[in-house]
Coordinates of C-alpha atoms and ligand atoms in Angstrom, one line a residue:
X957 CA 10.8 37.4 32.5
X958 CA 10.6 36.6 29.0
X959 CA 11.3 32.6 28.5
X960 CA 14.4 31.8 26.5
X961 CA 13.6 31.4 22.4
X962 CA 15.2 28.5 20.2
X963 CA 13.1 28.9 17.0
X964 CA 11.6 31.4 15.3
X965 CA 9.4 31.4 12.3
X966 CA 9.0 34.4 10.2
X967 CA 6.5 35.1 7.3
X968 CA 6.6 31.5 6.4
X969 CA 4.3 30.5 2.9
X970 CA 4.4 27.1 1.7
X971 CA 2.4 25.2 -1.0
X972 CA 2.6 21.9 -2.8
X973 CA 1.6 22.4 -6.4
X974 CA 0.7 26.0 -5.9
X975 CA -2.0 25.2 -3.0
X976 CA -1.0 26.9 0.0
X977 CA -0.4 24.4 3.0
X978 CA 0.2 27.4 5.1
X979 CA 0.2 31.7 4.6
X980 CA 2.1 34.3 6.2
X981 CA 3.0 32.1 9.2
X982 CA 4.8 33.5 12.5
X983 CA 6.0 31.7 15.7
X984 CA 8.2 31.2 18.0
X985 CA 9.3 28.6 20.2
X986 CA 11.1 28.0 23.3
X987 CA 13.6 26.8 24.6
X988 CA 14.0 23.7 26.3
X989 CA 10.4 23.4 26.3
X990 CA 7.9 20.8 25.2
X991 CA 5.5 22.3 22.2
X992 CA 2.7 20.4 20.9
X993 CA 1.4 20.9 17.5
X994 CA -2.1 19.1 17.4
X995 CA -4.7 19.5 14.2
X996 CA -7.0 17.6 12.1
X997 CA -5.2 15.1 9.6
X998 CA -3.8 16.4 6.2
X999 CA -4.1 19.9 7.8
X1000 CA 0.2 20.3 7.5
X1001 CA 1.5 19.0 11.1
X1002 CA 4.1 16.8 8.7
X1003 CA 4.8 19.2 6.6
X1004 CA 5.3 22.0 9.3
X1005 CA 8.1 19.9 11.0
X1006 CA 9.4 19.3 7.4
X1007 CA 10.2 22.9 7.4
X1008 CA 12.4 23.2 10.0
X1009 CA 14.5 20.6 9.3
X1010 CA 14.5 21.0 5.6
X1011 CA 13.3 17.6 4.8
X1012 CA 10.5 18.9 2.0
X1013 CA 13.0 20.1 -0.3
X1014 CA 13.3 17.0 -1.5
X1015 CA 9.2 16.9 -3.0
X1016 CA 8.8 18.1 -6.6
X1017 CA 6.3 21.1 -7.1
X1018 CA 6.7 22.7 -3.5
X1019 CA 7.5 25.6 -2.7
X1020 CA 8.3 28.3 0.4
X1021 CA 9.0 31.5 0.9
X1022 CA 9.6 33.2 4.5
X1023 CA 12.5 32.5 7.1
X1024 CA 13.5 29.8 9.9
X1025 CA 16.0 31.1 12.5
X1026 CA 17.3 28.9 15.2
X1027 CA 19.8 30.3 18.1
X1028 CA 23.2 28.1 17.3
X1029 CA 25.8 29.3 20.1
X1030 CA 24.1 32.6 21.1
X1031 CA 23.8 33.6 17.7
X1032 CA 20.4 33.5 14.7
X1033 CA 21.2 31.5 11.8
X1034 CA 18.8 31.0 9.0
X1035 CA 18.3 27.7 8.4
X1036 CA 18.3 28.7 4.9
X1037 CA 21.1 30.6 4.6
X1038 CA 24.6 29.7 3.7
X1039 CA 26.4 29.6 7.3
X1040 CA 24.6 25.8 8.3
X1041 CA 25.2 23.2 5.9
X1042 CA 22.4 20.8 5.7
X1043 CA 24.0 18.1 7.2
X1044 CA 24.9 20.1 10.2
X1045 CA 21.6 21.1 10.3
X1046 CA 20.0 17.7 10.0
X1047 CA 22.7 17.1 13.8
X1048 CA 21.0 20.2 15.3
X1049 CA 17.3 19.5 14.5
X1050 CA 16.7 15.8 15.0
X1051 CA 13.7 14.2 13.2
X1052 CA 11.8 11.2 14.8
X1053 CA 8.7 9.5 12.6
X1054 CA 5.7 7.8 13.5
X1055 CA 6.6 4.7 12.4
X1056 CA 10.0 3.8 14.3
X1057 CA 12.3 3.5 11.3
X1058 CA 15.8 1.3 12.1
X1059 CA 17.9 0.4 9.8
X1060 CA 18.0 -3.0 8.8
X1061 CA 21.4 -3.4 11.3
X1062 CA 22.2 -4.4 14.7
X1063 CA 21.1 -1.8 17.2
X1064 CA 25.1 -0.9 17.5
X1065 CA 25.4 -0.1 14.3
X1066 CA 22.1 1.9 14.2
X1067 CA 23.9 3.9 16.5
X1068 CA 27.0 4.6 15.3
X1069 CA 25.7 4.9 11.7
X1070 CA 25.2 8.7 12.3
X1071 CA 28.7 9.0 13.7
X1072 CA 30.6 7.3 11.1
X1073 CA 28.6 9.7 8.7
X1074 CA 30.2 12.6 10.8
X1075 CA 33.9 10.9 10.6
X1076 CA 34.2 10.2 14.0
X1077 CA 36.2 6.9 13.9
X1078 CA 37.8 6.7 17.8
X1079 CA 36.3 3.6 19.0
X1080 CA 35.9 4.0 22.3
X1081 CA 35.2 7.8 21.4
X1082 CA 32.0 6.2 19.4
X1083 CA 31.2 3.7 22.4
X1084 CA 30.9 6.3 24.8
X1085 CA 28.5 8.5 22.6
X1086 CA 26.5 5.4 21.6
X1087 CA 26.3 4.4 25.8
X1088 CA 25.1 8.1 26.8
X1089 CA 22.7 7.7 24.3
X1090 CA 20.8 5.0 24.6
X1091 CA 21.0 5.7 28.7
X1092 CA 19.5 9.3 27.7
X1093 CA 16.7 7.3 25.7
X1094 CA 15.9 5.1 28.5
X1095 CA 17.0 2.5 26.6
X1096 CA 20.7 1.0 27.7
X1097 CA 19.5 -1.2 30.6
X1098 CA 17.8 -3.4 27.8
X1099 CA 20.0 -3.5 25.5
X1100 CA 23.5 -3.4 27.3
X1101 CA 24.0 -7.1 26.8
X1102 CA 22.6 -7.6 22.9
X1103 CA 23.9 -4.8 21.3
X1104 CA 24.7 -7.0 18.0
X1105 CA 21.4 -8.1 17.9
X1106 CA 19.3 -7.0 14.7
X1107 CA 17.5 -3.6 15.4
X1108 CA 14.3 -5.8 14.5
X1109 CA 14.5 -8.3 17.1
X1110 CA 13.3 -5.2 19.5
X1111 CA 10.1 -4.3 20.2
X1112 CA 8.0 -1.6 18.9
X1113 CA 8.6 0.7 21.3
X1114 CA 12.0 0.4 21.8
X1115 CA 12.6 0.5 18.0
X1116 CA 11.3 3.9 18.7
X1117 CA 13.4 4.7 21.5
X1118 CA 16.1 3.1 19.5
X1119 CA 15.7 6.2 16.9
X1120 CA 15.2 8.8 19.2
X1121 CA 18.5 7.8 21.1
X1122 CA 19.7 7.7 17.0
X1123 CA 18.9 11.2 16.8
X1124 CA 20.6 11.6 20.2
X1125 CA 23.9 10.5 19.5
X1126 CA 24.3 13.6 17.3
X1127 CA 23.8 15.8 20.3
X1128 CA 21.0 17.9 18.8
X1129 CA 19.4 21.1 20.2
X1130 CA 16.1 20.4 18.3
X1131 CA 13.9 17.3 18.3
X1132 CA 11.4 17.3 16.1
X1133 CA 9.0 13.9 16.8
X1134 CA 5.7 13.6 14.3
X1135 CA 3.5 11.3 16.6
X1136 CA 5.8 9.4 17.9
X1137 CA 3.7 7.1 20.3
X1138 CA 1.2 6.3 17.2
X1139 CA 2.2 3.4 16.8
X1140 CA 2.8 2.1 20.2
X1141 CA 0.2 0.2 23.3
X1142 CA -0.2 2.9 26.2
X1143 CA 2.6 1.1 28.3
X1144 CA 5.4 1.9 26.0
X1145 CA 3.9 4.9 24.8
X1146 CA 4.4 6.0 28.9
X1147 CA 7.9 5.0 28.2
X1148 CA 8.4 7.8 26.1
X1149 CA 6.1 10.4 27.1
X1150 CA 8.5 10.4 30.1
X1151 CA 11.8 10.4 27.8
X1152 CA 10.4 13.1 26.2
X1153 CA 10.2 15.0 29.3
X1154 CA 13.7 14.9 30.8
X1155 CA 14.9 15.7 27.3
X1156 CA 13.7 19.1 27.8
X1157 CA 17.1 19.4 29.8
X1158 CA 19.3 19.2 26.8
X1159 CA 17.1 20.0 23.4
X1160 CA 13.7 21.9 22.6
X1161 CA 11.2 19.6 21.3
X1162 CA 8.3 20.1 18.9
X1163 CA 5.5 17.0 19.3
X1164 CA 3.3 16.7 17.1
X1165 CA 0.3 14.4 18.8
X1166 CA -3.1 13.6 18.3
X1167 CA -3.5 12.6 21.7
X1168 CA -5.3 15.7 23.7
X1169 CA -4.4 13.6 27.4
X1170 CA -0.9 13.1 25.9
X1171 CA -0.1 16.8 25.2
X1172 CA -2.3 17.7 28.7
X1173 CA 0.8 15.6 30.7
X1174 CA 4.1 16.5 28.5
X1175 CA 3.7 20.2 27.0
X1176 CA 4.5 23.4 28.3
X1177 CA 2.9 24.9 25.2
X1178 CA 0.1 23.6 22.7
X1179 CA -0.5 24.9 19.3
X1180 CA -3.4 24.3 17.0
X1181 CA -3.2 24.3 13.2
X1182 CA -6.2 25.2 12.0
X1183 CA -7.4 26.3 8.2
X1184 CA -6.3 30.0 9.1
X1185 CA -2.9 29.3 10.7
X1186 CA -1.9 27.8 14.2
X1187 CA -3.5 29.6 17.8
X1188 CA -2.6 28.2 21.4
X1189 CA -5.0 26.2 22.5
Ligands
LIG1401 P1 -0.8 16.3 8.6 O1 0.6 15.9 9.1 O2 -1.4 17.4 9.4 O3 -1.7 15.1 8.5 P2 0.5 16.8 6.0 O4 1.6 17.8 6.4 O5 0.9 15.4 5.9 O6 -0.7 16.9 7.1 O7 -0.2 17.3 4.7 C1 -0.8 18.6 4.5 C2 -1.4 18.7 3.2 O8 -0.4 18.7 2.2 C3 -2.4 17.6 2.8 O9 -3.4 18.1 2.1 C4 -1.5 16.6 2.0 O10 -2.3 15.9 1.1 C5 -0.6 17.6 1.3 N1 0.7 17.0 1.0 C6 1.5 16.4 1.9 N2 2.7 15.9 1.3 C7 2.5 16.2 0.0 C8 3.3 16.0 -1.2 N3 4.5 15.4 -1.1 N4 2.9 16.5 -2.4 C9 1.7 17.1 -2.5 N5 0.9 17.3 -1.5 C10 1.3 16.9 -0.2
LIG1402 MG1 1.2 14.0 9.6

């Protein structure tokens, strides 16, 4: 049987200052699976995952044509179109960096940052989303008892579990995560790779690693990007 598709990419063209990043693209990806995007640098891994979240629109002198579909409720919606705001899209597809990015807050307030921005104002409505969060990024047990702390006084890899649990709190379907272990020692880079993995249970991810070993232990599908396009690898 045919797995279960989340994403699908249609056509897509894109080009910064009229050089094409990437022509006539097609893909799809499922769902509730693990894909990893691997390449040389500067080859568009970024700006691939900036496309389905439409984070490029803000860069001057870029430009795409084509179509991003994602399955919202049994349904296609076009990222693009007028039936998903962008904010509601930026809840669906969650976006985690390289560099772990906190806010210069306490780790609460990281947290319910995305909330308030959403309008949910029940306290214990906005504890209970913050809690299954950060347990969901493997991150509660410690952090339980210094939640006011500064989001700075963590360490480097839990400022990056910090943001994916961020982009948890939202309940997304999508996580997007642009080598999110870069930046980390092996041990909490482990940490993660294992998040990642139960994840699958409630989003479909996109990875985008340079690791070859990493992508060998979490993906159920690798793609290449290559100067004519991405192939499985
Ligand atoms: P990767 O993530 O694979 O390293 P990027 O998506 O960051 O690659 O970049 C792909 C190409 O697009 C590179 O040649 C890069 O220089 C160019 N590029 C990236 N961002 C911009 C931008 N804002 N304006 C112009 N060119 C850009
Ligand atoms: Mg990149």
């Amino acid at each position: 049987m045919d797995k279960p598709v989340k994403i699908r990419v249609e056509n897509l063209t894109f080009s910064y200052h009229q050089t094409p990043v990437f022509e006539h693209i097609n893909l799809e990806f499922d769902a509730h699976a693990i894909t990893a995007i691997i390449g040389p640098s500067g080859r568009g891994k970024s700006t691939f995952l900036s496309l389905l979240n439409r984070l490029w629109e803000s860069q001057p002198f870029a430009r795409m044509e084509g179509k991003v579909w994602i399955l919202l409720d049994g349904q296609w919606v076009d990222i693009y179109g007028k039936t998903l705001s962008k904010p509601d899209l930026r809840r669906k597809v969650g976006m985690v960096f390289q560099t772990p990015n906190p806010l210069p807050m306490s780790i609460y307030k990281n947290m319910a940052f995305p909330l308030k921005l959403t309008g949910v104002a029940d306290k214990s409505l906005i504890e209970e989303k913050i809690t299954a969060a950060l347990r969901q990024a493997f991150l509660w047990d410690e952090v339980k008892d210094r939640l006011h702390d500064s989001a700075f006084s963590l360490s480097g890899g839990q400022q990056q579990r910090l943001c994916i649990a961020r982009a948890l709190v939202s309940q997304p379907e999508i996580l997007l995560l642009d080598e999110p272990t870069s930046s980390l020692d092996a041990g909490a880079a482990s940490v993660i790779e294992d998040l990642l993995v139960r994840l699958k249970e409630r989003c479909t991810l996109i990875v985008v690693s340079h690791y070859l070993d990493q992508v060998s232990r979490i993906a159920d599908t690798a793609l290449k990007l290559e100067a004519r396009g991405f192939s499985p690898v």
